[in-house]
């Protein structure tokens, strides 16, 4: 077989087909992630009142802090959208700067979340304390884990963009990343509503 | 030392004679295989041609190889269960201790569902789905390799428990609070969690892959309503996988967090809720049942039409029935625990929904029978499997409808009646279907047909053995025998348990005949060369040479009709086509070993979590991340075959092929 090997050359149509196929696959992956979060949300809702006599959501959440977190994440998604626009315009440097800003905002969000976690844990309201807190830490933590993966993704992708420019592969991953980041934003909106807003209501 | 080995020590080795025997046979078997590979200098060959392959057909063969191996392991467990229950009556205590017996039962269920049924299912889908829809490959060939190797890593991990640590005693679904740290402190449950977690993520990725393959890779002209029913069944199965498997991932994850980090999702104290686990696991588990059986329905739809030499009766209702089952399968999970005490209204709803599933299933059965009606039926082995299936599956379906009545279910809940029911639908439904599929598509993959005569004897043994093994369990269940019973005092039961044991021996004879069938068929392969179309088939896979070339189709077919290949054959009888073949350059994925490497790191994560070797977990995670990054940074993953070379290949393949 080896003597018939020739490097694959992608035509315009093939590049578009690749993007179509991979986008569809990624969308479906996002749906599976949605179901995963759905299971965690369901668990949280069931265990919300299972505090075992310990602290309830009413006692624990600090809404101004959570609002700050939310704003940081929303702005990072906005900046991410700008990065995609810059990429469509073919402006490599601007794209890199905006991706960097997305990264910083995402990292800030993650830092805020971790500081909330460590504050809760140090006050004795850790994941071990009750069914409610286990569900809380797992749901919010899973979102945080996704953010961490997203940050890693930005890092790798920016490096690829810096080295190679807008190759079909890099452009495709940029578009998929933006889907991912927006998806995490949507999940956070649900966390904000179901965990925090209803939690302190 | 604790840092390096975690909680692993010499105490983790098996203590009972039977488990020691199992452990030693696995270790010696493994050493012999590796030694043989080195001695015959086949390691490089294995790596180059198999381990790194991205060809769906080869991946399919590897899935099936693992499934067959695991079938042997699961059958050994089944024999032990039957031997124990045939003997352990009154003063006699059987062959194993009760703790070991619970491990054996858990191992049997877990391995049969996750590594036999799922393996055969994904194996067959990999083998034929791309061929059937006129595709060169799946949508994401590399992801397919990752999926397979994750499945393999899970399989290895669950079998390592036989050597160190022991199996989970918690049943195939690991119900808490028994599986919580307080009651099962050993590593058995952790093996169960992390092996299934790794294999389950592989299955989820496969689900995504095949759904996109069907939606994006069909041959030009193949509208959805022109797809073979097998493709439809896979489409519906993948949708089920996509909606069900994330729930499994989340649920196993939470049980794992309970055990590793002291959380309280499903514990009996601190606000944990064990019933939550049971709801969640069945929200995955019930669709899972249909994930296993729907592809088998698809296989039978192809087999019945082919061997009746007739168009499938009621194509549209078949598709409708698949979708009805898909939706209904998500709203019946509670019938697995009517005894939870959810109240009459809730139980009634789930009971009625469960009965409603019998309607689309009945539609399918009648469609198959009407397809046979008026057809020129050839009773080849795959067709024989269908005939057996109709009997056993309908029987299982009927006992299922019986248990859908909550009042009756209260009587037979967790009894051997239930055990008989689900074996009736899983063996008599899914497994028989996979066997039919293996016999049917074997010639397409290997180029020669299987011995018909031994195949038929094997089928009869399976049918008779199955009935002898499981009909007594219905009676025992009605008499009050519960599942996972390691010892009983009712002397009236023993005879029925002995009969059930004899049934399993007959099934084993059937399995032995299948091995013999394979050996004889390989021996006589020159005599039984299949040609491209040994069964006078109807779908696209029969239009390419056998064994199917690595590129599947030399020229992408254009589809105009439902049974396109059949229609073309009929047209060719009238006038021979004189059009010159137009070859085109094609691109195919290069082999890649990264799938194996990712799965190896995933194995390390699992093993580390089980034995609390945190450094190994870190190594595994870093390894997975680095491998993925290196893979996505590699843009040269494909190669091209030029049109001229395609023409040469095509001639070469057609030369090997005898004209029948």
PDB file of N, CA and C in Angstrom, chain B residues 477-508:
ATOM      1  N   UNK B 477     -39.432 -18.760  40.139  1.00  0.00           N
ATOM      2  CA  UNK B 477     -39.747 -17.387  40.543  1.00  0.00           C
ATOM      3  C   UNK B 477     -41.149 -17.299  41.118  1.00  0.00           C
ATOM      4  N   UNK B 478     -42.096 -17.960  40.465  1.00  0.00           N
ATOM      5  CA  UNK B 478     -43.469 -17.933  40.969  1.00  0.00           C
ATOM      6  C   UNK B 478     -43.569 -18.631  42.324  1.00  0.00           C
ATOM      7  N   UNK B 479     -42.650 -19.595  42.553  1.00  0.00           N
ATOM      8  CA  UNK B 479     -42.657 -20.282  43.847  1.00  0.00           C
ATOM      9  C   UNK B 479     -41.923 -19.476  44.921  1.00  0.00           C
ATOM     10  N   UNK B 480     -41.343 -18.349  44.517  1.00  0.00           N
ATOM     11  CA  UNK B 480     -40.755 -17.474  45.529  1.00  0.00           C
ATOM     12  C   UNK B 480     -39.244 -17.445  45.575  1.00  0.00           C
ATOM     13  N   UNK B 481     -38.574 -18.105  44.643  1.00  0.00           N
ATOM     14  CA  UNK B 481     -37.109 -18.065  44.644  1.00  0.00           C
ATOM     15  C   UNK B 481     -36.649 -16.682  44.195  1.00  0.00           C
ATOM     16  N   UNK B 482     -35.816 -16.034  45.018  1.00  0.00           N
ATOM     17  CA  UNK B 482     -35.343 -14.704  44.645  1.00  0.00           C
ATOM     18  C   UNK B 482     -34.054 -14.812  43.849  1.00  0.00           C
ATOM     19  N   UNK B 483     -33.671 -13.699  43.247  1.00  0.00           N
ATOM     20  CA  UNK B 483     -32.440 -13.717  42.468  1.00  0.00           C
ATOM     21  C   UNK B 483     -31.238 -13.683  43.413  1.00  0.00           C
ATOM     22  N   UNK B 484     -30.066 -14.030  42.892  1.00  0.00           N
ATOM     23  CA  UNK B 484     -28.792 -14.014  43.632  1.00  0.00           C
ATOM     24  C   UNK B 484     -28.863 -14.858  44.904  1.00  0.00           C
ATOM     25  N   UNK B 485     -29.527 -16.008  44.798  1.00  0.00           N
ATOM     26  CA  UNK B 485     -29.715 -16.868  45.962  1.00  0.00           C
ATOM     27  C   UNK B 485     -28.563 -17.861  46.014  1.00  0.00           C
ATOM     28  N   UNK B 486     -27.728 -17.777  47.059  1.00  0.00           N
ATOM     29  CA  UNK B 486     -26.584 -18.695  47.101  1.00  0.00           C
ATOM     30  C   UNK B 486     -26.918 -19.984  47.835  1.00  0.00           C
ATOM     31  N   UNK B 487     -28.060 -20.014  48.514  1.00  0.00           N
ATOM     32  CA  UNK B 487     -28.423 -21.209  49.278  1.00  0.00           C
ATOM     33  C   UNK B 487     -29.916 -21.171  49.563  1.00  0.00           C
ATOM     34  N   UNK B 488     -30.574 -22.347  49.550  1.00  0.00           N
ATOM     35  CA  UNK B 488     -32.008 -22.364  49.863  1.00  0.00           C
ATOM     36  C   UNK B 488     -32.340 -23.664  50.590  1.00  0.00           C
ATOM     37  N   UNK B 489     -33.477 -23.639  51.282  1.00  0.00           N
ATOM     38  CA  UNK B 489     -33.875 -24.816  52.043  1.00  0.00           C
ATOM     39  C   UNK B 489     -35.035 -25.567  51.414  1.00  0.00           C
ATOM     40  N   UNK B 490     -35.714 -24.952  50.448  1.00  0.00           N
ATOM     41  CA  UNK B 490     -36.874 -25.616  49.859  1.00  0.00           C
ATOM     42  C   UNK B 490     -36.471 -26.813  49.026  1.00  0.00           C
ATOM     43  N   UNK B 491     -36.711 -28.030  49.479  1.00  0.00           N
ATOM     44  CA  UNK B 491     -36.270 -29.207  48.737  1.00  0.00           C
ATOM     45  C   UNK B 491     -37.005 -29.360  47.402  1.00  0.00           C
ATOM     46  N   UNK B 492     -38.210 -28.785  47.312  1.00  0.00           N
ATOM     47  CA  UNK B 492     -38.958 -28.894  46.061  1.00  0.00           C
ATOM     48  C   UNK B 492     -38.301 -28.151  44.908  1.00  0.00           C
ATOM     49  N   UNK B 493     -37.373 -27.255  45.231  1.00  0.00           N
ATOM     50  CA  UNK B 493     -36.776 -26.420  44.191  1.00  0.00           C
ATOM     51  C   UNK B 493     -35.616 -27.098  43.474  1.00  0.00           C
ATOM     52  N   UNK B 494     -34.981 -28.033  44.177  1.00  0.00           N
ATOM     53  CA  UNK B 494     -33.684 -28.481  43.673  1.00  0.00           C
ATOM     54  C   UNK B 494     -33.774 -29.083  42.278  1.00  0.00           C
ATOM     55  N   UNK B 495     -34.821 -29.898  42.052  1.00  0.00           N
ATOM     56  CA  UNK B 495     -34.975 -30.555  40.751  1.00  0.00           C
ATOM     57  C   UNK B 495     -34.983 -29.529  39.625  1.00  0.00           C
ATOM     58  N   UNK B 496     -35.757 -28.435  39.845  1.00  0.00           N
ATOM     59  CA  UNK B 496     -35.850 -27.417  38.789  1.00  0.00           C
ATOM     60  C   UNK B 496     -34.500 -26.734  38.570  1.00  0.00           C
ATOM     61  N   UNK B 497     -33.761 -26.502  39.659  1.00  0.00           N
ATOM     62  CA  UNK B 497     -32.433 -25.901  39.499  1.00  0.00           C
ATOM     63  C   UNK B 497     -31.500 -26.842  38.738  1.00  0.00           C
ATOM     64  N   UNK B 498     -31.628 -28.136  38.987  1.00  0.00           N
ATOM     65  CA  UNK B 498     -30.787 -29.098  38.266  1.00  0.00           C
ATOM     66  C   UNK B 498     -31.136 -29.084  36.782  1.00  0.00           C
ATOM     67  N   UNK B 499     -32.442 -29.036  36.486  1.00  0.00           N
ATOM     68  CA  UNK B 499     -32.856 -28.986  35.070  1.00  0.00           C
ATOM     69  C   UNK B 499     -32.282 -27.730  34.410  1.00  0.00           C
ATOM     70  N   UNK B 500     -32.402 -26.591  35.115  1.00  0.00           N
ATOM     71  CA  UNK B 500     -31.860 -25.347  34.564  1.00  0.00           C
ATOM     72  C   UNK B 500     -30.364 -25.494  34.288  1.00  0.00           C
ATOM     73  N   UNK B 501     -29.662 -26.177  35.199  1.00  0.00           N
ATOM     74  CA  UNK B 501     -28.228 -26.413  35.005  1.00  0.00           C
ATOM     75  C   UNK B 501     -27.966 -27.229  33.748  1.00  0.00           C
ATOM     76  N   UNK B 502     -28.816 -28.249  33.513  1.00  0.00           N
ATOM     77  CA  UNK B 502     -28.654 -29.057  32.294  1.00  0.00           C
ATOM     78  C   UNK B 502     -28.835 -28.180  31.060  1.00  0.00           C
ATOM     79  N   UNK B 503     -29.805 -27.245  31.148  1.00  0.00           N
ATOM     80  CA  UNK B 503     -30.033 -26.337  30.016  1.00  0.00           C
ATOM     81  C   UNK B 503     -28.784 -25.558  29.677  1.00  0.00           C
ATOM     82  N   UNK B 504     -28.098 -25.062  30.717  1.00  0.00           N
ATOM     83  CA  UNK B 504     -26.879 -24.293  30.457  1.00  0.00           C
ATOM     84  C   UNK B 504     -25.828 -25.175  29.785  1.00  0.00           C
ATOM     85  N   UNK B 505     -25.787 -26.453  30.186  1.00  0.00           N
ATOM     86  CA  UNK B 505     -24.826 -27.351  29.533  1.00  0.00           C
ATOM     87  C   UNK B 505     -25.155 -27.500  28.047  1.00  0.00           C
ATOM     88  N   UNK B 506     -26.460 -27.565  27.731  1.00  0.00           N
ATOM     89  CA  UNK B 506     -26.837 -27.678  26.305  1.00  0.00           C
ATOM     90  C   UNK B 506     -26.432 -26.403  25.558  1.00  0.00           C
ATOM     91  N   UNK B 507     -26.620 -25.250  26.213  1.00  0.00           N
ATOM     92  CA  UNK B 507     -26.176 -23.993  25.577  1.00  0.00           C
ATOM     93  C   UNK B 507     -24.673 -24.049  25.333  1.00  0.00           C
ATOM     94  N   UNK B 508     -23.928 -24.567  26.317  1.00  0.00           N
ATOM     95  CA  UNK B 508     -22.472 -24.656  26.156  1.00  0.00           C
ATOM     96  C   UNK B 508     -22.122 -25.572  24.979  1.00  0.00           C
TER      97      UNK B 508
END
